[in-house]
Amino acid sequence: MNSSVANPSATNPTATALAVPTSVLGSFRYAFSSLSRLRMEVFGGIAVSLALIPETIAFSVLAGVDPAVGLYTSVIMALAIAFTGGRPAMITAAAGAVALVSAPLVKAHGVEYLIAAALLAGVIQIILSALGVAKLMRFITMPVMRGFVNALGILIFTAQLEHVIGKPWTVFVLLAIGIALMLAVPRFLRAIPAPLIVVIVVTVIAVLAGWRVPTVGDMGELPRSLPHINLPSVPLSWQSFGIIAPYAVAMAIVGLVESLLTAQLVDEITETPSSKTHEACGLGLANIAGGIFGGMGGCAMIGQTMIGVKDSGTRTRLSIVVAGLSLLVLLLLLNDAVGTIPMIALVAVMMVVAVRTVNWRSVDPRHIKRTPWTETAVMLVTVIPTLLTHNLAVGVVLGSVLAAIVTRLGRADQSAHAGSI
């Protein structure tokens, strides 16, 4: 990876490569080890919760469910993964990839079947974890990882364009202010994460200036009550199982791929290891917890995780707990205030995150000339299918297959050459 990915201090001067405990108790002890660390975890979690709201609403619409379903899924899954996951500081919530594969189920059979599929997907993920699916991560080569982060950065960036194109000129002014703050704040102020400052400043400017711009509230109605247990009312029959199972398997696999790859990416950014088996099991438990409360299923939220880890310097499970609780508080107590936040404030944050996510060294012509063409080919085979399908799992699988073929052919050539000698 490039220096900005391998070395956290390259993008965030407050980040360190200290060994952060991965256990629940150790992680919380580390979070409370100093006032500066505690402040970083708390403010970082709040910034992440703000960024979760519009995307979660959008993913709910994509899945064909009420925004409250996605928002409460994010609350429950974030709180659950904070204690059950293997990668501290990685945010898990209602995700677009899972919504994409589950949307046809909702359209054909309704939200009750989606909830049942989320529960079954969680069970499948726990089983896959027990079978050692996390060990497959060893087959994810560096070119595939580069393709993964490059496709991810492009997808995050392009997803923001709908909030910019065709909007009033005031949106572009606020966007410029937001991006400038994202770039400048870390140089002068480390106590408060830049994303949080961007949201506050841009919102204040828009309100004081009286500018009418699209807001978070325009994305959908925000819930005003506590989540409650809502088990699916689906007939217990083989026919129901036959309807649910294919979607549950797809949700489980897509969610696992995205979560494990995101965990690997965070490992490299923070220079700390994590248990992928633990993370796979934790994701399953989080999906079950979300399903019990009528959730739509989810996985790692890569953009929001980058806001926490790269732009806010979060490193522990406390930031995930704060993100989940902050999201709940924002929905229940500050509903109207959250609704007034300009969408462009969050767009500015996500655009900068997207640009920083891309491995620019891998697309530098000078670097490409010095590396084997096969590495570039594997990276492109990972990127292009992902962009065409908007599914990171597809690109990663195809890239990994090509990498395996290239490696096998390379070994065969070496054996043939050795034999001729």
GROMACS .gro file of C-alpha atoms in nm:
model
  421
    1MET     CA    1   0.000   0.000   0.000
    2ASN     CA    2   0.115   0.359  -0.029
    3SER     CA    3   0.255   0.549   0.264
    4SER     CA    4  -0.074   0.715   0.337
    5VAL     CA    5  -0.228   0.375   0.400
    6ALA     CA    6   0.057   0.192   0.565
    7ASN     CA    7   0.153   0.474   0.798
    8PRO     CA    8  -0.131   0.636   0.992
    9SER     CA    9   0.073   0.940   1.080
   10ALA     CA   10   0.095   1.025   0.711
   11THR     CA   11  -0.270   1.123   0.704
   12ASN     CA   12  -0.345   1.181   1.070
   13PRO     CA   13  -0.073   1.322   1.291
   14THR     CA   14  -0.261   1.215   1.603
   15ALA     CA   15  -0.254   0.847   1.507
   16THR     CA   16   0.015   0.620   1.641
   17ALA     CA   17   0.128   0.267   1.577
   18LEU     CA   18   0.099   0.169   1.943
   19ALA     CA   19  -0.033  -0.178   2.012
   20VAL     CA   20  -0.398  -0.116   2.096
   21PRO     CA   21  -0.559  -0.402   2.293
   22THR     CA   22  -0.824  -0.588   2.096
   23SER     CA   23  -1.009  -0.735   2.393
   24VAL     CA   24  -1.321  -0.555   2.510
   25LEU     CA   25  -1.186  -0.471   2.856
   26GLY     CA   26  -0.838  -0.383   2.729
   27SER     CA   27  -0.978  -0.167   2.452
   28PHE     CA   28  -1.188   0.035   2.696
   29ARG     CA   29  -0.896   0.071   2.937
   30TYR     CA   30  -0.684   0.208   2.654
   31ALA     CA   31  -0.959   0.451   2.554
   32PHE     CA   32  -0.965   0.591   2.907
   33SER     CA   33  -0.585   0.589   2.944
   34SER     CA   34  -0.557   0.962   2.873
   35LEU     CA   35  -0.782   1.263   2.827
   36SER     CA   36  -0.660   1.321   2.471
   37ARG     CA   37  -0.730   0.959   2.372
   38LEU     CA   38  -1.074   0.967   2.536
   39ARG     CA   39  -1.158   1.292   2.359
   40MET     CA   40  -1.049   1.146   2.027
   41GLU     CA   41  -1.264   0.836   2.068
   42VAL     CA   42  -1.574   1.028   2.181
   43PHE     CA   43  -1.560   1.305   1.920
   44GLY     CA   44  -1.467   1.055   1.650
   45GLY     CA   45  -1.768   0.842   1.738
   46ILE     CA   46  -1.999   1.144   1.721
   47ALA     CA   47  -1.860   1.242   1.379
   48VAL     CA   48  -1.921   0.888   1.253
   49SER     CA   49  -2.280   0.886   1.382
   50LEU     CA   50  -2.357   1.204   1.186
   51ALA     CA   51  -2.215   1.052   0.869
   52LEU     CA   52  -2.418   0.735   0.921
   53ILE     CA   53  -2.758   0.904   0.904
   54PRO     CA   54  -2.786   1.008   0.537
   55GLU     CA   55  -2.620   0.694   0.399
   56THR     CA   56  -2.833   0.466   0.616
   57ILE     CA   57  -3.148   0.642   0.497
   58ALA     CA   58  -3.032   0.608   0.135
   59PHE     CA   59  -2.961   0.236   0.183
   60SER     CA   60  -3.303   0.189   0.341
   61VAL     CA   61  -3.464   0.340   0.033
   62LEU     CA   62  -3.245   0.114  -0.184
   63ALA     CA   63  -3.365  -0.193   0.008
   64GLY     CA   64  -3.726  -0.078  -0.013
   65VAL     CA   65  -3.786  -0.031   0.362
   66ASP     CA   66  -3.876   0.260   0.588
   67PRO     CA   67  -3.573   0.477   0.690
   68ALA     CA   68  -3.641   0.391   1.055
   69VAL     CA   69  -3.558   0.026   0.978
   70GLY     CA   70  -3.211   0.112   0.850
   71LEU     CA   71  -3.138   0.367   1.122
   72TYR     CA   72  -3.231   0.133   1.405
   73THR     CA   73  -3.039  -0.148   1.236
   74SER     CA   74  -2.732   0.076   1.247
   75VAL     CA   75  -2.782   0.156   1.616
   76ILE     CA   76  -2.822  -0.209   1.721
   77MET     CA   77  -2.544  -0.346   1.497
   78ALA     CA   78  -2.294  -0.079   1.604
   79LEU     CA   79  -2.356  -0.148   1.972
   80ALA     CA   80  -2.344  -0.525   1.918
   81ILE     CA   81  -2.025  -0.529   1.710
   82ALA     CA   82  -1.850  -0.308   1.965
   83PHE     CA   83  -1.850  -0.604   2.204
   84THR     CA   84  -1.851  -0.900   1.966
   85GLY     CA   85  -1.629  -0.792   1.674
   86GLY     CA   86  -1.259  -0.860   1.625
   87ARG     CA   87  -1.153  -0.523   1.479
   88PRO     CA   88  -1.170  -0.228   1.723
   89ALA     CA   89  -1.279   0.108   1.575
   90MET     CA   90  -1.444  -0.051   1.269
   91ILE     CA   91  -1.804   0.064   1.219
   92THR     CA   92  -2.072  -0.188   1.126
   93ALA     CA   93  -2.424  -0.079   1.028
   94ALA     CA   94  -2.694  -0.112   0.762
   95ALA     CA   95  -2.486  -0.124   0.443
   96GLY     CA   96  -2.547  -0.061   0.075
   97ALA     CA   97  -2.402  -0.391  -0.050
   98VAL     CA   98  -2.639  -0.591   0.169
   99ALA     CA   99  -2.932  -0.367   0.074
  100LEU     CA  100  -2.854  -0.422  -0.293
  101VAL     CA  101  -2.879  -0.801  -0.275
  102SER     CA  102  -3.183  -0.798  -0.046
  103ALA     CA  103  -3.393  -0.544  -0.238
  104PRO     CA  104  -3.555  -0.804  -0.470
  105LEU     CA  105  -3.667  -1.005  -0.165
  106VAL     CA  106  -3.844  -0.703  -0.015
  107LYS     CA  107  -4.008  -0.619  -0.347
  108ALA     CA  108  -4.136  -0.973  -0.397
  109HIS     CA  109  -4.227  -1.079  -0.042
  110GLY     CA  110  -4.214  -0.779   0.192
  111VAL     CA  111  -4.002  -0.655   0.482
  112GLU     CA  112  -4.090  -0.947   0.713
  113TYR     CA  113  -3.898  -1.184   0.486
  114LEU     CA  114  -3.604  -0.941   0.484
  115ILE     CA  115  -3.588  -0.950   0.864
  116ALA     CA  116  -3.594  -1.331   0.857
  117ALA     CA  117  -3.318  -1.330   0.593
  118ALA     CA  118  -3.105  -1.101   0.811
  119LEU     CA  119  -3.142  -1.342   1.103
  120LEU     CA  120  -3.051  -1.642   0.887
  121ALA     CA  121  -2.758  -1.451   0.734
  122GLY     CA  122  -2.624  -1.395   1.085
  123VAL     CA  123  -2.646  -1.766   1.161
  124ILE     CA  124  -2.469  -1.851   0.834
  125GLN     CA  125  -2.189  -1.605   0.914
  126ILE     CA  126  -2.134  -1.766   1.254
  127ILE     CA  127  -2.118  -2.110   1.088
  128LEU     CA  128  -1.873  -1.983   0.825
  129SER     CA  129  -1.664  -1.832   1.101
  130ALA     CA  130  -1.650  -2.168   1.281
  131LEU     CA  131  -1.548  -2.335   0.952
  132GLY     CA  132  -1.252  -2.098   0.920
  133VAL     CA  133  -1.371  -1.873   0.637
  134ALA     CA  134  -1.152  -1.592   0.771
  135LYS     CA  135  -0.844  -1.795   0.671
  136LEU     CA  136  -0.933  -1.723   0.308
  137MET     CA  137  -0.801  -1.371   0.368
  138ARG     CA  138  -0.452  -1.507   0.309
  139PHE     CA  139  -0.542  -1.545  -0.059
  140ILE     CA  140  -0.620  -1.172  -0.092
  141THR     CA  141  -0.302  -1.041  -0.253
  142MET     CA  142  -0.167  -0.686  -0.239
  143PRO     CA  143  -0.280  -0.600  -0.597
  144VAL     CA  144  -0.632  -0.712  -0.504
  145MET     CA  145  -0.621  -0.495  -0.191
  146ARG     CA  146  -0.507  -0.200  -0.403
  147GLY     CA  147  -0.793  -0.261  -0.642
  148PHE     CA  148  -1.031  -0.287  -0.347
  149VAL     CA  149  -0.936   0.051  -0.200
  150ASN     CA  150  -0.928   0.219  -0.542
  151ALA     CA  151  -1.274   0.093  -0.634
  152LEU     CA  152  -1.395   0.185  -0.288
  153GLY     CA  153  -1.267   0.541  -0.320
  154ILE     CA  154  -1.430   0.582  -0.662
  155LEU     CA  155  -1.764   0.442  -0.542
  156ILE     CA  156  -1.769   0.666  -0.234
  157PHE     CA  157  -1.687   0.972  -0.445
  158THR     CA  158  -1.936   0.905  -0.725
  159ALA     CA  159  -2.211   0.832  -0.471
  160GLN     CA  160  -2.182   1.194  -0.355
  161LEU     CA  161  -2.230   1.349  -0.699
  162GLU     CA  162  -2.609   1.324  -0.691
  163HIS     CA  163  -2.604   1.572  -0.401
  164VAL     CA  164  -2.398   1.821  -0.605
  165ILE     CA  165  -2.502   1.804  -0.970
  166GLY     CA  166  -2.789   2.034  -1.058
  167LYS     CA  167  -2.797   2.200  -0.715
  168PRO     CA  168  -2.804   2.577  -0.635
  169TRP     CA  169  -2.477   2.774  -0.636
  170THR     CA  170  -2.493   2.798  -0.258
  171VAL     CA  171  -2.431   2.423  -0.240
  172PHE     CA  172  -2.099   2.465  -0.419
  173VAL     CA  173  -1.995   2.744  -0.182
  174LEU     CA  174  -2.069   2.523   0.119
  175LEU     CA  175  -1.892   2.230  -0.048
  176ALA     CA  176  -1.578   2.440  -0.098
  177ILE     CA  177  -1.588   2.553   0.266
  178GLY     CA  178  -1.636   2.196   0.386
  179ILE     CA  179  -1.348   2.056   0.180
  180ALA     CA  180  -1.119   2.341   0.286
  181LEU     CA  181  -1.197   2.271   0.652
  182MET     CA  182  -1.137   1.897   0.607
  183LEU     CA  183  -0.792   1.972   0.468
  184ALA     CA  184  -0.695   2.260   0.698
  185VAL     CA  185  -0.834   2.169   1.041
  186PRO     CA  186  -0.602   1.869   1.109
  187ARG     CA  187  -0.303   2.098   1.058
  188PHE     CA  188  -0.408   2.338   1.334
  189LEU     CA  189  -0.653   2.157   1.561
  190ARG     CA  190  -0.623   1.796   1.672
  191ALA     CA  191  -0.853   1.794   1.973
  192ILE     CA  192  -1.173   1.779   1.767
  193PRO     CA  193  -1.208   1.566   1.450
  194ALA     CA  194  -1.227   1.766   1.128
  195PRO     CA  195  -1.551   1.595   1.009
  196LEU     CA  196  -1.734   1.712   1.321
  197ILE     CA  197  -1.612   2.070   1.274
  198VAL     CA  198  -1.718   2.062   0.908
  199VAL     CA  199  -2.072   1.956   0.998
  200ILE     CA  200  -2.105   2.225   1.266
  201VAL     CA  201  -1.952   2.513   1.068
  202VAL     CA  202  -2.131   2.441   0.739
  203THR     CA  203  -2.464   2.401   0.920
  204VAL     CA  204  -2.419   2.731   1.106
  205ILE     CA  205  -2.324   2.916   0.786
  206ALA     CA  206  -2.623   2.777   0.595
  207VAL     CA  207  -2.867   2.864   0.877
  208LEU     CA  208  -2.731   3.214   0.941
  209ALA     CA  209  -2.719   3.295   0.569
  210GLY     CA  210  -3.073   3.163   0.524
  211TRP     CA  211  -2.967   2.948   0.229
  212ARG     CA  212  -3.217   2.686   0.119
  213VAL     CA  213  -3.012   2.375   0.048
  214PRO     CA  214  -3.099   2.001   0.068
  215THR     CA  215  -3.079   1.877   0.426
  216VAL     CA  216  -3.058   1.544   0.606
  217GLY     CA  217  -3.428   1.580   0.687
  218ASP     CA  218  -3.506   1.583   0.314
  219MET     CA  219  -3.365   1.229   0.283
  220GLY     CA  220  -3.652   1.080   0.483
  221GLU     CA  221  -3.843   1.107   0.809
  222LEU     CA  222  -3.627   1.038   1.115
  223PRO     CA  223  -3.771   0.806   1.384
  224ARG     CA  224  -3.871   0.947   1.723
  225SER     CA  225  -3.912   0.637   1.941
  226LEU     CA  226  -3.689   0.366   2.087
  227PRO     CA  227  -3.629   0.051   1.883
  228HIS     CA  228  -3.823  -0.250   2.006
  229ILE     CA  229  -3.812  -0.626   1.954
  230ASN     CA  230  -3.978  -0.707   1.625
  231LEU     CA  231  -3.938  -1.072   1.525
  232PRO     CA  232  -4.056  -1.151   1.171
  233SER     CA  233  -4.402  -1.294   1.123
  234VAL     CA  234  -4.303  -1.546   0.858
  235PRO     CA  235  -4.457  -1.896   0.833
  236LEU     CA  236  -4.223  -2.164   0.969
  237SER     CA  237  -4.222  -2.385   0.660
  238TRP     CA  238  -3.981  -2.525   0.404
  239GLN     CA  239  -4.144  -2.304   0.145
  240SER     CA  240  -4.053  -1.992   0.346
  241PHE     CA  241  -3.703  -2.126   0.402
  242GLY     CA  242  -3.665  -2.184   0.028
  243ILE     CA  243  -3.758  -1.821  -0.038
  244ILE     CA  244  -3.532  -1.676   0.230
  245ALA     CA  245  -3.224  -1.899   0.208
  246PRO     CA  246  -3.075  -1.781  -0.127
  247TYR     CA  247  -3.094  -1.418  -0.020
  248ALA     CA  248  -2.959  -1.497   0.327
  249VAL     CA  249  -2.658  -1.675   0.176
  250ALA     CA  250  -2.590  -1.380  -0.056
  251MET     CA  251  -2.626  -1.131   0.231
  252ALA     CA  252  -2.393  -1.340   0.449
  253ILE     CA  253  -2.118  -1.374   0.189
  254VAL     CA  254  -2.128  -1.013   0.065
  255GLY     CA  255  -2.130  -0.885   0.424
  256LEU     CA  256  -1.839  -1.109   0.524
  257VAL     CA  257  -1.626  -1.011   0.224
  258GLU     CA  258  -1.673  -0.638   0.284
  259SER     CA  259  -1.621  -0.665   0.660
  260LEU     CA  260  -1.308  -0.880   0.641
  261LEU     CA  261  -1.150  -0.665   0.370
  262THR     CA  262  -1.231  -0.350   0.566
  263ALA     CA  263  -1.078  -0.506   0.877
  264GLN     CA  264  -0.764  -0.585   0.677
  265LEU     CA  265  -0.751  -0.226   0.553
  266VAL     CA  266  -0.786  -0.088   0.906
  267ASP     CA  267  -0.514  -0.328   1.022
  268GLU     CA  268  -0.276  -0.170   0.771
  269ILE     CA  269  -0.378   0.188   0.847
  270THR     CA  270  -0.337   0.145   1.223
  271GLU     CA  271  -0.048  -0.105   1.198
  272THR     CA  272  -0.228  -0.330   1.446
  273PRO     CA  273  -0.359  -0.686   1.393
  274SER     CA  274  -0.712  -0.812   1.445
  275SER     CA  275  -0.884  -1.150   1.456
  276LYS     CA  276  -1.073  -1.206   1.131
  277THR     CA  277  -1.241  -1.518   1.270
  278HIS     CA  278  -1.359  -1.315   1.568
  279GLU     CA  279  -1.483  -1.042   1.334
  280ALA     CA  280  -1.676  -1.290   1.118
  281CYS     CA  281  -1.847  -1.436   1.423
  282GLY     CA  282  -1.914  -1.089   1.564
  283LEU     CA  283  -2.076  -0.980   1.238
  284GLY     CA  284  -2.308  -1.279   1.255
  285LEU     CA  285  -2.407  -1.197   1.612
  286ALA     CA  286  -2.462  -0.831   1.518
  287ASN     CA  287  -2.690  -0.931   1.229
  288ILE     CA  288  -2.888  -1.157   1.460
  289ALA     CA  289  -2.919  -0.874   1.714
  290GLY     CA  290  -3.032  -0.637   1.440
  291GLY     CA  291  -3.282  -0.891   1.308
  292ILE     CA  292  -3.435  -0.938   1.653
  293PHE     CA  293  -3.516  -0.567   1.649
  294GLY     CA  294  -3.657  -0.583   1.296
  295GLY     CA  295  -3.332  -0.493   1.120
  296MET     CA  296  -3.242  -0.519   0.752
  297GLY     CA  297  -2.893  -0.667   0.790
  298GLY     CA  298  -2.557  -0.500   0.738
  299CYS     CA  299  -2.179  -0.517   0.745
  300ALA     CA  300  -1.876  -0.290   0.780
  301MET     CA  301  -1.934   0.071   0.671
  302ILE     CA  302  -1.608   0.151   0.497
  303GLY     CA  303  -1.653   0.525   0.443
  304GLN     CA  304  -1.766   0.586   0.802
  305THR     CA  305  -1.486   0.365   0.933
  306MET     CA  306  -1.236   0.579   0.742
  307ILE     CA  307  -1.388   0.893   0.896
  308GLY     CA  308  -1.323   0.746   1.239
  309VAL     CA  309  -0.987   0.579   1.185
  310LYS     CA  310  -0.813   0.807   0.934
  311ASP     CA  311  -0.972   1.148   0.991
  312SER     CA  312  -1.057   1.130   1.363
  313GLY     CA  313  -0.783   0.897   1.490
  314THR     CA  314  -1.015   0.649   1.664
  315ARG     CA  315  -0.857   0.319   1.766
  316THR     CA  316  -1.082   0.145   2.020
  317ARG     CA  317  -1.424  -0.012   2.072
  318LEU     CA  318  -1.534   0.294   2.267
  319SER     CA  319  -1.566   0.494   1.945
  320ILE     CA  320  -1.809   0.231   1.810
  321VAL     CA  321  -2.018   0.243   2.129
  322VAL     CA  322  -2.024   0.623   2.113
  323ALA     CA  323  -2.125   0.612   1.745
  324GLY     CA  324  -2.417   0.379   1.820
  325LEU     CA  325  -2.535   0.571   2.127
  326SER     CA  326  -2.485   0.909   1.957
  327LEU     CA  327  -2.693   0.795   1.664
  328LEU     CA  328  -2.971   0.690   1.901
  329VAL     CA  329  -2.955   1.019   2.092
  330LEU     CA  330  -2.953   1.221   1.770
  331LEU     CA  331  -3.263   1.039   1.649
  332LEU     CA  332  -3.455   1.065   1.976
  333LEU     CA  333  -3.355   1.397   2.131
  334LEU     CA  334  -3.206   1.607   1.850
  335ASN     CA  335  -3.429   1.489   1.569
  336ASP     CA  336  -3.514   1.834   1.435
  337ALA     CA  337  -3.160   1.967   1.473
  338VAL     CA  338  -3.014   1.673   1.280
  339GLY     CA  339  -3.273   1.729   1.008
  340THR     CA  340  -3.136   2.080   0.945
  341ILE     CA  341  -2.780   1.961   0.870
  342PRO     CA  342  -2.704   2.040   0.503
  343MET     CA  343  -2.634   1.725   0.305
  344ILE     CA  344  -2.342   1.903   0.142
  345ALA     CA  345  -2.157   1.914   0.476
  346LEU     CA  346  -2.152   1.535   0.486
  347VAL     CA  347  -2.077   1.521   0.113
  348ALA     CA  348  -1.765   1.734   0.167
  349VAL     CA  349  -1.647   1.495   0.436
  350MET     CA  350  -1.711   1.186   0.224
  351MET     CA  351  -1.542   1.333  -0.084
  352VAL     CA  352  -1.221   1.397   0.106
  353VAL     CA  353  -1.241   1.051   0.261
  354ALA     CA  354  -1.286   0.902  -0.088
  355VAL     CA  355  -0.981   1.081  -0.230
  356ARG     CA  356  -0.768   0.975   0.067
  357THR     CA  357  -0.887   0.616   0.034
  358VAL     CA  358  -0.751   0.569  -0.319
  359ASN     CA  359  -0.399   0.423  -0.344
  360TRP     CA  360  -0.261   0.692  -0.573
  361ARG     CA  361   0.080   0.530  -0.598
  362SER     CA  362  -0.075   0.225  -0.768
  363VAL     CA  363  -0.206   0.443  -1.054
  364ASP     CA  364   0.109   0.655  -1.086
  365PRO     CA  365   0.258   0.588  -1.437
  366ARG     CA  366   0.609   0.587  -1.290
  367HIS     CA  367   0.513   0.317  -1.041
  368ILE     CA  368   0.326   0.114  -1.305
  369LYS     CA  369   0.639   0.108  -1.526
  370ARG     CA  370   0.843  -0.041  -1.242
  371THR     CA  371   0.595  -0.313  -1.144
  372PRO     CA  372   0.503  -0.636  -1.328
  373TRP     CA  373   0.212  -0.589  -1.568
  374THR     CA  374   0.031  -0.875  -1.396
  375GLU     CA  375  -0.008  -0.670  -1.076
  376THR     CA  376  -0.170  -0.384  -1.268
  377ALA     CA  377  -0.394  -0.632  -1.450
  378VAL     CA  378  -0.512  -0.788  -1.122
  379MET     CA  379  -0.581  -0.443  -0.978
  380LEU     CA  380  -0.787  -0.343  -1.284
  381VAL     CA  381  -0.981  -0.670  -1.284
  382THR     CA  382  -1.070  -0.594  -0.923
  383VAL     CA  383  -1.168  -0.232  -0.992
  384ILE     CA  384  -1.363  -0.252  -1.319
  385PRO     CA  385  -1.619  -0.524  -1.227
  386THR     CA  386  -1.673  -0.352  -0.893
  387LEU     CA  387  -1.756  -0.024  -1.066
  388LEU     CA  388  -1.984  -0.198  -1.317
  389THR     CA  389  -2.178  -0.395  -1.054
  390HIS     CA  390  -2.139  -0.159  -0.755
  391ASN     CA  391  -2.050  -0.474  -0.561
  392LEU     CA  392  -1.705  -0.491  -0.402
  393ALA     CA  393  -1.737  -0.866  -0.347
  394VAL     CA  394  -1.761  -0.932  -0.723
  395GLY     CA  395  -1.443  -0.741  -0.801
  396VAL     CA  396  -1.249  -0.896  -0.513
  397VAL     CA  397  -1.346  -1.251  -0.614
  398LEU     CA  398  -1.256  -1.195  -0.981
  399GLY     CA  399  -0.931  -1.022  -0.889
  400SER     CA  400  -0.836  -1.303  -0.652
  401VAL     CA  401  -0.909  -1.566  -0.919
  402LEU     CA  402  -0.688  -1.385  -1.171
  403ALA     CA  403  -0.414  -1.344  -0.910
  404ALA     CA  404  -0.426  -1.718  -0.836
  405ILE     CA  405  -0.407  -1.801  -1.209
  406VAL     CA  406  -0.115  -1.563  -1.263
  407THR     CA  407   0.069  -1.706  -0.962
  408ARG     CA  408   0.013  -2.064  -1.082
  409LEU     CA  409   0.136  -1.982  -1.433
  410GLY     CA  410   0.439  -1.806  -1.288
  411ARG     CA  411   0.531  -2.111  -1.083
  412ALA     CA  412   0.484  -2.336  -1.388
  413ASP     CA  413   0.718  -2.114  -1.591
  414GLN     CA  414   0.978  -2.124  -1.314
  415SER     CA  415   0.955  -2.504  -1.296
  416ALA     CA  416   0.988  -2.536  -1.672
  417HIS     CA  417   1.289  -2.304  -1.671
  418ALA     CA  418   1.451  -2.497  -1.386
  419GLY     CA  419   1.390  -2.824  -1.572
  420SER     CA  420   1.555  -2.695  -1.888
  421ILE     CA  421   1.863  -2.601  -1.689
   0.00000   0.00000   0.00000
